[in-house]
One Martini backbone bead per residue (centre of mass of N, CA, C, O) as a GRO file, in nm:
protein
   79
    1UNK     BB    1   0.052   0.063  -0.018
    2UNK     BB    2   0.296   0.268  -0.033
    3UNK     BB    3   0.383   0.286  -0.300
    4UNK     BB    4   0.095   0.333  -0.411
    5UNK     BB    5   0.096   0.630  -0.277
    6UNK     BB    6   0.353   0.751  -0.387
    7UNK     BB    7   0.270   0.741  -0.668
    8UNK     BB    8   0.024   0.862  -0.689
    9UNK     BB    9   0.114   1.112  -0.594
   10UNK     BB   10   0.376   1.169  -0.808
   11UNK     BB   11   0.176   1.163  -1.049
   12UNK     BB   12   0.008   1.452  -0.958
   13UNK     BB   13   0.258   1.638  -1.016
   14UNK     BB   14   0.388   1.535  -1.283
   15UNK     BB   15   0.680   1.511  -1.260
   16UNK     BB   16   0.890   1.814  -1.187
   17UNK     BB   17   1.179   1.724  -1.102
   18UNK     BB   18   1.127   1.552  -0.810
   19UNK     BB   19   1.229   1.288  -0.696
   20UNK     BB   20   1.157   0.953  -0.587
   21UNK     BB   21   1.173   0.886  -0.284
   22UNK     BB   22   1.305   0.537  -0.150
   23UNK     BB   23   1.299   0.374   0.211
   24UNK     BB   24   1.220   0.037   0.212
   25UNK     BB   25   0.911  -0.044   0.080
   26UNK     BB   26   0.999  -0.392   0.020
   27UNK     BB   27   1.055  -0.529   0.276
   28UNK     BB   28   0.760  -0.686   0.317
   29UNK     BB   29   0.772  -0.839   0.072
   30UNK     BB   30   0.802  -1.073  -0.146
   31UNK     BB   31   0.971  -1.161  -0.383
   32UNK     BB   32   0.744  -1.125  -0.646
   33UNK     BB   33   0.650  -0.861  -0.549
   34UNK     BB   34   0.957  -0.725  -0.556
   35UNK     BB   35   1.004  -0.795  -0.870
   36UNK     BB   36   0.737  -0.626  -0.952
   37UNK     BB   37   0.810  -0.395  -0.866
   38UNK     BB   38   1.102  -0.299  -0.973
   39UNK     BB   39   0.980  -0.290  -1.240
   40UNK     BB   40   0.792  -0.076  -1.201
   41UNK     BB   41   1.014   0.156  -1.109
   42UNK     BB   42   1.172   0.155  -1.345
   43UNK     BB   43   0.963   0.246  -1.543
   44UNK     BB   44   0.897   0.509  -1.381
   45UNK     BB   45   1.243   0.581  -1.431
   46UNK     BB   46   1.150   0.724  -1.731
   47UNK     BB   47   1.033   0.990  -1.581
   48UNK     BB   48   1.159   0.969  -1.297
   49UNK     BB   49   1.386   0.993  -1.048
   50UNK     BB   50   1.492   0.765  -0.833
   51UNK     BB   51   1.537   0.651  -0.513
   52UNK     BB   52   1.692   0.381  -0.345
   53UNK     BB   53   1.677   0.266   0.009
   54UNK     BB   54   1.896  -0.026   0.106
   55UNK     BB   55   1.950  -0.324   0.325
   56UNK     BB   56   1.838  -0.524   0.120
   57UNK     BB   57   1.972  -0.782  -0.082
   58UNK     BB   58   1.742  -0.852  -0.283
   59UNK     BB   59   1.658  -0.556  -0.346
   60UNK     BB   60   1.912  -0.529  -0.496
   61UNK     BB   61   1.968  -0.687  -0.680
   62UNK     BB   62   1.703  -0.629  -0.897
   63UNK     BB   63   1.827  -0.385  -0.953
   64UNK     BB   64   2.089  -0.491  -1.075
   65UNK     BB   65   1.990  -0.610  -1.366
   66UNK     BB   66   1.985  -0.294  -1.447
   67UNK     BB   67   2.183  -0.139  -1.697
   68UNK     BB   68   2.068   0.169  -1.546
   69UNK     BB   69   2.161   0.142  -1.312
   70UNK     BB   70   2.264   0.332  -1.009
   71UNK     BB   71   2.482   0.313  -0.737
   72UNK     BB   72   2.562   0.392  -0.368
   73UNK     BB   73   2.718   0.349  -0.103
   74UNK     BB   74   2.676   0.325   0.228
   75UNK     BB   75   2.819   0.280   0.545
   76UNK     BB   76   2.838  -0.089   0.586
   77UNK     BB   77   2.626  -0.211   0.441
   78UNK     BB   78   2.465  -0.515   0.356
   79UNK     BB   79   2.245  -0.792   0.513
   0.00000   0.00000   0.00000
């Protein structure tokens, strides 16, 4: 529900130039979901540019998938 009201939200303004920053929202999904979920930021972010905060395994994996995906690695490391 998270996700879909951010994108919600995002897409109501217009994508103005404003990054749709998003901090760990599929932490909860399940794989299948977490991959579908994925797969639809991927394609939002060819309209507005993505940030997207994780500290899950799956799901940096998941995003590094696509070969424009952009990493910068903060902290500590991943889990």
């Amino acid at each position: 529900v998270m996700l879909a009201l951010k994108l919600a939200m995002a897409g109501e303004t217009g994508y103005t130039g404003v990054p749709l920053i998003l901090d760990d929202v599929l932490l909860d999904y399940d794989s299948v979901r977490k991959g579908a979920a994925c797969d639809l930021l991927h394609e939002v972010s060819s309209e507005v540019q993505v940030l997207y905060f994780t500290c899950d395994r799956e799901t940096y994996n998941l995003f590094m998938k696509y070969d424009d995906c952009n990493e910068f690695k903060m902290g500590i490391g991943l889990n």
